[in-house]
XYZ file of N, CA and C in Angstrom:
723
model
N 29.093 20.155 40.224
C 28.180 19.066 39.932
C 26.916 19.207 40.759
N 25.997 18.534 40.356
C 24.515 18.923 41.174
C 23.411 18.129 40.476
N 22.713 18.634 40.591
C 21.159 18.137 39.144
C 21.819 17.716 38.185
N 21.028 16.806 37.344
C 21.602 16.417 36.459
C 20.503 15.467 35.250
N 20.080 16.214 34.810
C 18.343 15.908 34.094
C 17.713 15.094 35.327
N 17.516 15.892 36.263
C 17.001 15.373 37.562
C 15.173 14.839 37.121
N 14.890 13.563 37.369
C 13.656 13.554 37.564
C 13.372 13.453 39.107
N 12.574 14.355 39.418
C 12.414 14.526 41.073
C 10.809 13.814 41.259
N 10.580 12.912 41.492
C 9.216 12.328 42.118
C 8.244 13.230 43.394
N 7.144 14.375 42.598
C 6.975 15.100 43.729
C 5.642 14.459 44.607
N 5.660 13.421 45.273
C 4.356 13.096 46.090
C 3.810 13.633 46.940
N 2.583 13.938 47.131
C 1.838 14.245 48.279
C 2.495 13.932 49.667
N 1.908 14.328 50.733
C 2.394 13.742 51.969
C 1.514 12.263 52.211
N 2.349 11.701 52.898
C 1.593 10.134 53.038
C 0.275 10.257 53.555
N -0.147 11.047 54.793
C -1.417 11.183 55.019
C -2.610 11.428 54.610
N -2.131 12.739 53.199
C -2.741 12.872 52.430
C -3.072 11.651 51.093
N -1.950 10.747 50.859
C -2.168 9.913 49.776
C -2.431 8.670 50.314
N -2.735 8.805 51.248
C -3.315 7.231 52.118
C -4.209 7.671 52.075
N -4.797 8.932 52.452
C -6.961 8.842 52.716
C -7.222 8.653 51.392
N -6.591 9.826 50.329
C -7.080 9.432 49.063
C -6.373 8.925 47.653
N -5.784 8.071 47.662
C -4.777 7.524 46.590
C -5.139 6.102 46.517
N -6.080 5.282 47.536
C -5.843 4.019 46.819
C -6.942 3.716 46.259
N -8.100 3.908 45.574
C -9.046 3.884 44.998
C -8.207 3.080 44.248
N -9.247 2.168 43.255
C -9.087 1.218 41.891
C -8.161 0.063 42.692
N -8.016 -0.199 43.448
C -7.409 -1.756 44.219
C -6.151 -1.670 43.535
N -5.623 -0.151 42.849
C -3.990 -0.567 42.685
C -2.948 -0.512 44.014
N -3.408 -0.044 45.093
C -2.298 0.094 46.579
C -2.092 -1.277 46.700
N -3.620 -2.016 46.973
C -3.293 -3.375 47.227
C -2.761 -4.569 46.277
N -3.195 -4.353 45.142
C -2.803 -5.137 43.798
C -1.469 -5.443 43.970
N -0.420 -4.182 44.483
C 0.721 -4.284 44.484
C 1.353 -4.823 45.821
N 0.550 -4.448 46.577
C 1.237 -4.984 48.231
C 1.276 -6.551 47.216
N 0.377 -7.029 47.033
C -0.193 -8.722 47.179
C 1.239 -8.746 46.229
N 1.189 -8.477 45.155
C 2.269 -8.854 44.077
C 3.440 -8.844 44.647
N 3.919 -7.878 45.246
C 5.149 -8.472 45.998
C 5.365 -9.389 46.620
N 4.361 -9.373 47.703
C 4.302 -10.507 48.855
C 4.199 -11.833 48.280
N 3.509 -12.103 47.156
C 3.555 -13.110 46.269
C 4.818 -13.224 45.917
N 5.545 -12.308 45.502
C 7.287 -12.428 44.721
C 8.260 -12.996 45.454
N 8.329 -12.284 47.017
C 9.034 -12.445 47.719
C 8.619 -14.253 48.106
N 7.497 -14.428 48.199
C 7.140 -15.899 49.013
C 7.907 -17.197 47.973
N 7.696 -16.685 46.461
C 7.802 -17.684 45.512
C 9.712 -17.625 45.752
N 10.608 -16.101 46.112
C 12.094 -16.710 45.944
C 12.305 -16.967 47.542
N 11.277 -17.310 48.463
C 11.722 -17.917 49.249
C 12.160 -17.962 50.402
N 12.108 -16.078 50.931
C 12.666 -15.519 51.775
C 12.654 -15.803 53.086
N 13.811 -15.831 53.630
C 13.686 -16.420 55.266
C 12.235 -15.841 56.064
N 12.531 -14.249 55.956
C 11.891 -13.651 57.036
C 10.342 -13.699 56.455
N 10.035 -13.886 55.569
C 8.050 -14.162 54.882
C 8.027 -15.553 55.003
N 8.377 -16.808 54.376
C 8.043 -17.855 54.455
C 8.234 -18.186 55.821
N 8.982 -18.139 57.166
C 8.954 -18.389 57.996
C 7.628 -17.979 58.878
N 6.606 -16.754 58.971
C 5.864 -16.593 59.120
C 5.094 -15.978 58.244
N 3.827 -15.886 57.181
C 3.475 -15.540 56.359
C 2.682 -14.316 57.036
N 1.928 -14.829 57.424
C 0.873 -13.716 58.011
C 1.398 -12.655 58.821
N 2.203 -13.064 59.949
C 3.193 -11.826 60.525
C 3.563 -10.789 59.210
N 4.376 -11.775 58.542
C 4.705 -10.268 57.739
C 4.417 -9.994 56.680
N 3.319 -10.272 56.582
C 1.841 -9.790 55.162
C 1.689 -8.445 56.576
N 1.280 -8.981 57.467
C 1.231 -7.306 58.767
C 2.387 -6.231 58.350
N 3.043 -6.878 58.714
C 4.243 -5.882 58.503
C 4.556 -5.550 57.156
N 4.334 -6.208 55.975
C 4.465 -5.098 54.682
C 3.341 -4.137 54.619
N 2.141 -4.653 55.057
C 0.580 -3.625 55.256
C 1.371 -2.321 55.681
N 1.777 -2.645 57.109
C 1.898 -0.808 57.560
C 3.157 -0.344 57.128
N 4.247 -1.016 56.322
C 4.925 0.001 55.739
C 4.469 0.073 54.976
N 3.857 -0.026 53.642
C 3.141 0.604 52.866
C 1.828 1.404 53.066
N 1.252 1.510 54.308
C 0.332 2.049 54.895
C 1.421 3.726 55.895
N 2.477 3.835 55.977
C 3.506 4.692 56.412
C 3.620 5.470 55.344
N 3.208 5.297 54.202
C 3.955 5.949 52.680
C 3.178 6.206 52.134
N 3.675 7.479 51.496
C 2.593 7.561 50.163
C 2.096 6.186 49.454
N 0.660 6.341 49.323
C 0.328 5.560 48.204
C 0.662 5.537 46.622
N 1.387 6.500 46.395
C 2.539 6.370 45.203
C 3.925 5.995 45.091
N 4.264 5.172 46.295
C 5.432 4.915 46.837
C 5.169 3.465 46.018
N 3.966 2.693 46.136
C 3.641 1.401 45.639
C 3.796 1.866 44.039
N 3.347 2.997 43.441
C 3.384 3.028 41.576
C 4.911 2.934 41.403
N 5.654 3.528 42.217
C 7.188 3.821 41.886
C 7.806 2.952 42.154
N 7.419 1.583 42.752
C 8.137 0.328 42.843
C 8.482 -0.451 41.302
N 9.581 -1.261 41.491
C 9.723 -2.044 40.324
C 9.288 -3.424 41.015
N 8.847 -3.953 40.517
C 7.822 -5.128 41.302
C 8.747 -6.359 40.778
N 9.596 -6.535 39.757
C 10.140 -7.365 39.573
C 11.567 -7.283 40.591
N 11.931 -6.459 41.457
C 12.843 -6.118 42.499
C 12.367 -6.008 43.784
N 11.480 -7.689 44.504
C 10.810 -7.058 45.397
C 11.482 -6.527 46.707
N 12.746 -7.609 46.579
C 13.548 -7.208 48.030
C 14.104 -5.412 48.370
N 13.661 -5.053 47.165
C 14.058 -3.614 47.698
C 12.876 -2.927 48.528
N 11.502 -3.744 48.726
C 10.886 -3.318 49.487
C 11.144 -4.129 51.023
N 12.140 -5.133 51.274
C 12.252 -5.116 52.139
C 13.589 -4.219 52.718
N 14.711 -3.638 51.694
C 15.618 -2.649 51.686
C 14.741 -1.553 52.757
N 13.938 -1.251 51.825
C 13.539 0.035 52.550
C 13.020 -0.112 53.739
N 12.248 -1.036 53.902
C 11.845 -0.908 55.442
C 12.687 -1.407 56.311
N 14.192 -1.735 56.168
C 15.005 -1.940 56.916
C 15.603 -0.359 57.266
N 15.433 -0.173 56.015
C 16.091 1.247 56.531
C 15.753 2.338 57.047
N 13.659 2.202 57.106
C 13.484 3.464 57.634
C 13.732 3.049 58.941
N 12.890 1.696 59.762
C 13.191 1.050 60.850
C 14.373 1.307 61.598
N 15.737 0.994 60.833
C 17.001 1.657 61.572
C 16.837 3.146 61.855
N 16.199 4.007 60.923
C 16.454 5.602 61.311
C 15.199 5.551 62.575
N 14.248 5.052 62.563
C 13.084 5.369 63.444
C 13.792 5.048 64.992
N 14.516 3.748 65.153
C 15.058 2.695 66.145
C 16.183 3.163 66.704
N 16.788 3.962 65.999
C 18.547 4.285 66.491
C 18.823 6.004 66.317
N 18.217 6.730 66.729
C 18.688 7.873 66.596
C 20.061 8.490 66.330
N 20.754 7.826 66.987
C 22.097 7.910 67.166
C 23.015 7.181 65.885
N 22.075 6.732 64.662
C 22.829 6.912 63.541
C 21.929 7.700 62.527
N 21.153 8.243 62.821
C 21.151 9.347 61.904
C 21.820 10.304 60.937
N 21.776 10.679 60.245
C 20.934 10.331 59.025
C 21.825 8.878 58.953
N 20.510 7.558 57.852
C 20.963 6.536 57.632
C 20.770 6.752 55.995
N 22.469 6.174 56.067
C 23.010 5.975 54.361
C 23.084 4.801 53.766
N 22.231 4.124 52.469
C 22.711 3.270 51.879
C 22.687 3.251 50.474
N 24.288 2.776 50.180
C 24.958 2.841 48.859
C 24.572 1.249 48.206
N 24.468 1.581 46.840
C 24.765 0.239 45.855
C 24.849 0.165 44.719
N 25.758 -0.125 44.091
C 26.166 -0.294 42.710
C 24.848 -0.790 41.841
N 24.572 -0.019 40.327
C 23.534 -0.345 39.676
C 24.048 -0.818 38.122
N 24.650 -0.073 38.028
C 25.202 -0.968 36.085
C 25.909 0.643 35.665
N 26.508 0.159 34.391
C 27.539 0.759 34.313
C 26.525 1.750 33.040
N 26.935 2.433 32.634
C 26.081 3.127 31.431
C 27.347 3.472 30.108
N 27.337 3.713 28.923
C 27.919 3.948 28.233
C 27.807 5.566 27.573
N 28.711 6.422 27.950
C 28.446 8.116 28.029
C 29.184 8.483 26.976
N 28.796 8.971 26.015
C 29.569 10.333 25.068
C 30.395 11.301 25.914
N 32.067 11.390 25.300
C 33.019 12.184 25.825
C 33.443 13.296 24.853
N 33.278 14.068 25.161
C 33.603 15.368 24.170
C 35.006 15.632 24.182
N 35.481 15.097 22.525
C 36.802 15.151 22.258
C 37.437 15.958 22.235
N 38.808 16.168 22.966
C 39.946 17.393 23.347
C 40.114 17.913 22.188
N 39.810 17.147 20.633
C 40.197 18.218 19.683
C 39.306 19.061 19.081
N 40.233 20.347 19.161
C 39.362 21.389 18.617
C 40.090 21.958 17.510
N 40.291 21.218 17.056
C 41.005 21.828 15.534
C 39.457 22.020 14.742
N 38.543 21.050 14.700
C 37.279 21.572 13.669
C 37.392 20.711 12.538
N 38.262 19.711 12.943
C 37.827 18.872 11.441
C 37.123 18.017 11.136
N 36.683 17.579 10.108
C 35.522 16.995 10.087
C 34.983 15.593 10.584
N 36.838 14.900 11.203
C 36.812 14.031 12.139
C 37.035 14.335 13.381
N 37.350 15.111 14.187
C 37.128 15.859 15.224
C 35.249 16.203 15.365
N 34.480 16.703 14.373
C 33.138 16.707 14.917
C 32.172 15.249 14.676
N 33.100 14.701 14.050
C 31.563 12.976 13.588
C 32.109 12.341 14.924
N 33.453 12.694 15.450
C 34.067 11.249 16.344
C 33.237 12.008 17.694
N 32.995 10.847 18.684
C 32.258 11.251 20.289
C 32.919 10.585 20.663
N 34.146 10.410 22.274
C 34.829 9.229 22.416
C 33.374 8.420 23.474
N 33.608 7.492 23.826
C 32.677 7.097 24.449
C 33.282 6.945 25.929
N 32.979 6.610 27.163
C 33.477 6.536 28.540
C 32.201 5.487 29.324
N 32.712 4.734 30.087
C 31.939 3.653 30.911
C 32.174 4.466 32.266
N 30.785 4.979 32.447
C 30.245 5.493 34.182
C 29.774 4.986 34.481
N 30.026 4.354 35.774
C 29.014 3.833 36.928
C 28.095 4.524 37.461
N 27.260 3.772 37.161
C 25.666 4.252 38.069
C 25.302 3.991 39.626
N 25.083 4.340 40.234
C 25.235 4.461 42.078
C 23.590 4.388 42.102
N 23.136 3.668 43.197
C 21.530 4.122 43.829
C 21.984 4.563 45.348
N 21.524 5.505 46.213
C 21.526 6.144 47.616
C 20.359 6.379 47.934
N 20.099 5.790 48.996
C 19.380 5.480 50.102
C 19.372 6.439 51.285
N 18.228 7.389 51.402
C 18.635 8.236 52.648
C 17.386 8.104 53.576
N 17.586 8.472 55.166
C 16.815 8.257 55.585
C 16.677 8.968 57.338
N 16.080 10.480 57.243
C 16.078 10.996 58.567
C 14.833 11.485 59.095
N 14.909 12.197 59.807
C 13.874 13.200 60.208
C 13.351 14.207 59.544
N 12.117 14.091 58.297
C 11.485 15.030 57.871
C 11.682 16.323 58.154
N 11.696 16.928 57.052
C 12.357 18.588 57.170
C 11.655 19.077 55.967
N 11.214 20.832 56.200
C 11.114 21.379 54.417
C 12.547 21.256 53.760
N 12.979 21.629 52.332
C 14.080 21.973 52.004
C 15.106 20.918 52.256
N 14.714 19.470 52.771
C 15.702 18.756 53.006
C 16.032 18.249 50.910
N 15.752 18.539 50.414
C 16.064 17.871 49.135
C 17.160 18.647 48.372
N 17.132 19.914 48.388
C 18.240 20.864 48.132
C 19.211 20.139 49.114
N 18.916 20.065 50.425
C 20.144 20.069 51.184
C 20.758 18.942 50.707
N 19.949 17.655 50.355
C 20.406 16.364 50.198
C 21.467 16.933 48.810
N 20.817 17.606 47.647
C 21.954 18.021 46.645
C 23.160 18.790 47.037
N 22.901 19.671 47.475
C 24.028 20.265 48.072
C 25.313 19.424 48.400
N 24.213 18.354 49.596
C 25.860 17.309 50.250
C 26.276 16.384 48.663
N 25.647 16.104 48.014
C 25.587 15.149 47.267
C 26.989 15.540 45.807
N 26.473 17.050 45.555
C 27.545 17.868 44.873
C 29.066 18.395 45.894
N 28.897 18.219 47.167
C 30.225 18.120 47.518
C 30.810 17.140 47.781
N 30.415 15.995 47.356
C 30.817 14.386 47.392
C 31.447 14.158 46.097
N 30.807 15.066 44.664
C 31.127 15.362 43.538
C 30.049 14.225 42.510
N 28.923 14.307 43.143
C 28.191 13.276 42.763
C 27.283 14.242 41.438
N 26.631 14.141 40.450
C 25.727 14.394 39.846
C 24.248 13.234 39.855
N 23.188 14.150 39.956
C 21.815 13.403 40.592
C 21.148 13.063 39.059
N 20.592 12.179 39.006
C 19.551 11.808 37.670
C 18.390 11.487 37.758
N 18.090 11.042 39.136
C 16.883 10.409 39.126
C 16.502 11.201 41.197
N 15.686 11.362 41.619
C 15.180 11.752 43.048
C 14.044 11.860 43.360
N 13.695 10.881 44.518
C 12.131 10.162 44.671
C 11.957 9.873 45.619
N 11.158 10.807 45.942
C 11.247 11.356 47.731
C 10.077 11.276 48.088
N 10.188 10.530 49.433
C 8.689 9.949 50.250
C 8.926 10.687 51.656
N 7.523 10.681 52.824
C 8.155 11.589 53.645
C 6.810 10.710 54.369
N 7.024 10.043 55.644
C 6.394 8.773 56.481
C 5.205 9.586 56.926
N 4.138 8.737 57.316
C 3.245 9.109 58.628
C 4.055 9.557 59.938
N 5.100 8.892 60.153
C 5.102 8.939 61.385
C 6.595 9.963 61.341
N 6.787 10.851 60.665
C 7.798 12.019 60.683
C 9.361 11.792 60.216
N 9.417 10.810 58.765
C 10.628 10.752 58.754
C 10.716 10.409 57.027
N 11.659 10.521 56.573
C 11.929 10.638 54.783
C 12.290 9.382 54.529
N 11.996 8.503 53.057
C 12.635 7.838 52.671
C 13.214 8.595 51.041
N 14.068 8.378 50.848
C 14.920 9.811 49.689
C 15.558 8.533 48.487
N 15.539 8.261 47.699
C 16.026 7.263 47.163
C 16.416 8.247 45.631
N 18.160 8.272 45.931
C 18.965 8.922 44.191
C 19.505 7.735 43.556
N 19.262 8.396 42.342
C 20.398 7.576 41.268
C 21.082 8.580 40.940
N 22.398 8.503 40.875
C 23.734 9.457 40.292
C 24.615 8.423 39.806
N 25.494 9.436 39.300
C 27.069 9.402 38.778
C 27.576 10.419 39.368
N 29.006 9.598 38.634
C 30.368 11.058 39.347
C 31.051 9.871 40.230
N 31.142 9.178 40.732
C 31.841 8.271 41.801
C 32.203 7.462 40.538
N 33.697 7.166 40.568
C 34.346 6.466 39.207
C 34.706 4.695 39.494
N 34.475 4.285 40.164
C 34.333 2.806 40.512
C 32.944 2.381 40.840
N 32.936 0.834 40.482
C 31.704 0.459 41.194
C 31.382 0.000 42.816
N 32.890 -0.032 43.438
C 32.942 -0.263 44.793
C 31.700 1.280 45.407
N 31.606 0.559 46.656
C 30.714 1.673 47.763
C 31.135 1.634 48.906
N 32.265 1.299 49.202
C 32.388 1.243 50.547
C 33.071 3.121 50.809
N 33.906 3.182 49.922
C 34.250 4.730 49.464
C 33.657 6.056 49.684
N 32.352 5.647 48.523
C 31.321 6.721 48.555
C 30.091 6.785 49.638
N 30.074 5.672 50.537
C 29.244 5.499 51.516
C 30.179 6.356 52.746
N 31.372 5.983 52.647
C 31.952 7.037 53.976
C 32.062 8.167 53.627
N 32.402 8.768 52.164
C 32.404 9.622 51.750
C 30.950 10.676 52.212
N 29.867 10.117 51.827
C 28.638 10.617 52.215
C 28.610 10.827 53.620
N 28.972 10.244 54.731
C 28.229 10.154 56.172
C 29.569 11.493 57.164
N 30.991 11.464 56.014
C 31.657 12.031 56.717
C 31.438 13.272 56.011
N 30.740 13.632 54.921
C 30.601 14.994 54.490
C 28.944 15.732 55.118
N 28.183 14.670 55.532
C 26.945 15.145 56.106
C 27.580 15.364 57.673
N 28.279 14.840 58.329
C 28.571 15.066 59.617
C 29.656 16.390 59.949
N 29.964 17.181 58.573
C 30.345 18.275 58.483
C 29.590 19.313 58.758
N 28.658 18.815 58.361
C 27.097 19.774 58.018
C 26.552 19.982 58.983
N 25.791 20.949 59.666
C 24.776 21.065 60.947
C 23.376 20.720 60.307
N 23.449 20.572 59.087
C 21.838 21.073 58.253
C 21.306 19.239 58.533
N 22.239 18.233 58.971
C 22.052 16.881 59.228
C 21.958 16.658 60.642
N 22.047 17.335 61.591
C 21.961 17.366 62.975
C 20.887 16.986 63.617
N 19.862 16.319 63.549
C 18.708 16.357 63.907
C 18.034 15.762 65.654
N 17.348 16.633 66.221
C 17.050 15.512 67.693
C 15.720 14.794 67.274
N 15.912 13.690 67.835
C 14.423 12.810 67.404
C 13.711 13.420 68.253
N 12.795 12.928 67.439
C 10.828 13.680 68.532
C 11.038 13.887 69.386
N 10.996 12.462 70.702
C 11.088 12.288 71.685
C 12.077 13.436 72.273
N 13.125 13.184 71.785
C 14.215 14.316 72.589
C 13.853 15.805 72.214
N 13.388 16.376 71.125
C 12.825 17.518 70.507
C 11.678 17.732 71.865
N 10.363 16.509 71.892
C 9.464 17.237 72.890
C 9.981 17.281 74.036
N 10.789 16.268 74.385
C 11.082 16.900 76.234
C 11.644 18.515 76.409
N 12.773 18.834 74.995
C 13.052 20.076 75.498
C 12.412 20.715 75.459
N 11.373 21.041 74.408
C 9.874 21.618 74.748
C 9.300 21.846 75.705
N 9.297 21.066 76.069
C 8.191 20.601 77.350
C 9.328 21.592 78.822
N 9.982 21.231 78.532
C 10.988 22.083 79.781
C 10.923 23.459 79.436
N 11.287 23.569 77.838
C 11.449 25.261 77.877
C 10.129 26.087 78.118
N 9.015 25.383 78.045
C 7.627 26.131 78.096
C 7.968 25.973 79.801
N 8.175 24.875 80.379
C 7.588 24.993 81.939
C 8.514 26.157 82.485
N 10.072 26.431 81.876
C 10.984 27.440 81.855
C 10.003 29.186 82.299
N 9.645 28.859 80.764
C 9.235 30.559 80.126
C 8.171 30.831 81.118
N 7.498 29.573 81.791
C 6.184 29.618 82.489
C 6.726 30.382 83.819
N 7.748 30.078 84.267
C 8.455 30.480 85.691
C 8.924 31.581 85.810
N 9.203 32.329 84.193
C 9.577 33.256 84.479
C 8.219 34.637 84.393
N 6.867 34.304 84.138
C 6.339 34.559 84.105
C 5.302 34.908 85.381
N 5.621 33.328 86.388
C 4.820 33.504 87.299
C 5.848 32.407 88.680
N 6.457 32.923 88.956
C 7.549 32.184 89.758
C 7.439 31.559 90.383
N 6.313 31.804 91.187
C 5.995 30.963 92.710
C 5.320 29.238 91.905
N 5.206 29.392 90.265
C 4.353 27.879 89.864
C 6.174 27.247 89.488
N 7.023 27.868 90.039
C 8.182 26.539 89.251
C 8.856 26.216 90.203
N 8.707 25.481 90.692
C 9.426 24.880 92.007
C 9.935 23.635 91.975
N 11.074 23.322 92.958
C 11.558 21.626 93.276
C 11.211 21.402 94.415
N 10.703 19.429 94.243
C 10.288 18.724 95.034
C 9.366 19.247 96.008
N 8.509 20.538 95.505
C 7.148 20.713 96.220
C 7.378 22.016 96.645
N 8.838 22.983 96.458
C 9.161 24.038 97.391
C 8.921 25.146 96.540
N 8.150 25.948 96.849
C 8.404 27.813 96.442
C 9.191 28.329 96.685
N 9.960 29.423 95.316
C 10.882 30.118 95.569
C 10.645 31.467 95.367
């Protein structure tokens, strides 16, 4: 299992579609329309302070491609507060990396290709039909090339098939990955959500150190390579060796 009439959403990088993508007042048209959506059903965290978090939807949508706003369904606004919960957890907690979220979407009605092969002429008019559940997944780590194969890869050893993949990648160095599949035969997620986190934690290709921890070792291995270069500059607490 793998692809699966995959539509893959290929966007620019956010930096690039923030200087030039919001021309014609559609970036903002849409911030407002949400923020409008969300205010009218009422939401704790906007109606309690409006203006705070009119701020705070600005720079996550100011974090993202400016085609991140076309690919919204605007009549679903809370999934824009979904997402910025979730990049927030990957940015905030290193230590759950990669962050997974599962949720049941509707069931679809699929053509089953009937066991008989005798060839008769009710054997080819009949299709049996089968009710598959539709899954949405939520991913969310540290920017990488090639992380989208990898995401299929784990995704086909979960036994998932992909249909839909729409992939954003932050200002500030981190993915938001959003699939629709099948292949998981219930509509529960509690299943296919452990299923996912214990088959990526198999994987090294999910291993990632955040920035911060990435530059310090940097920063050591250069002052390292520097010492071995010129010895008398690497010293402790002031001493030449």
């Amino acid at each position: 299992m793998g692809y699966h009439d995959i539509a893959e959403s290929s966007w620019t990088s956010a930096a690039a579609a923030n200087r030039g993508g919001s021309s014609g007042g559609g970036y903002t048209d849409i911030l407002k329309e949400i923020f409008d959506r969300l205010m009218a059903k009422g939401i704790e965290e906007v109606v309690s302070d409006p203006s705070a978090f009119r701020e705070q939807l600005h720079r996550h949508f100011e974090r993202l491609p400016a085609s991140y706003s076309i690919d919204l369904d605007v009549e679903k606004p809370e999934d824009v507060l979904l997402h910025r919960r979730i990049l927030d957890e990957c940015a905030n907690n290193p230590d759950k990396r990669p962050v997974f979220h599962v949720r049941f979407l509707r069931c679809i009605r699929a053509p089953l290709d009937s066991e008989d092969s005798g060839g008769s002429l009710t054997s080819t008019l009949r299709r049996d039909i089968e009710i598959r559940p539709i899954h949405e997944i939520i991913f969310s780590t540290i920017d990488k090339t090639k992380l989208l194969r990898e995401l299929s890869d784990l995704m086909s050893e979960v036994g998932l098939n992909i249909h839909e993949a729409h992939v954003f990648s932050t200002t500030d160095g981190f993915c938001l990955d959003v699939f629709v599949v099948d292949g998981w035969d219930t509509k529960e997620t509690d299943g296919l959500l452990q299923g996912l986190k214990e088959t990526a934690a198999r994987s090294h290709v999910f291993c990632f150190l955040s920035p911060l921890v990435l530059h310090g070792y940097l920063k050591f291995a250069g002052a390292f390579l520097a010492s071995l270069i010129e010895p008398n500059k690497f010293c402790s607490h002031g001493k030449k060796y």
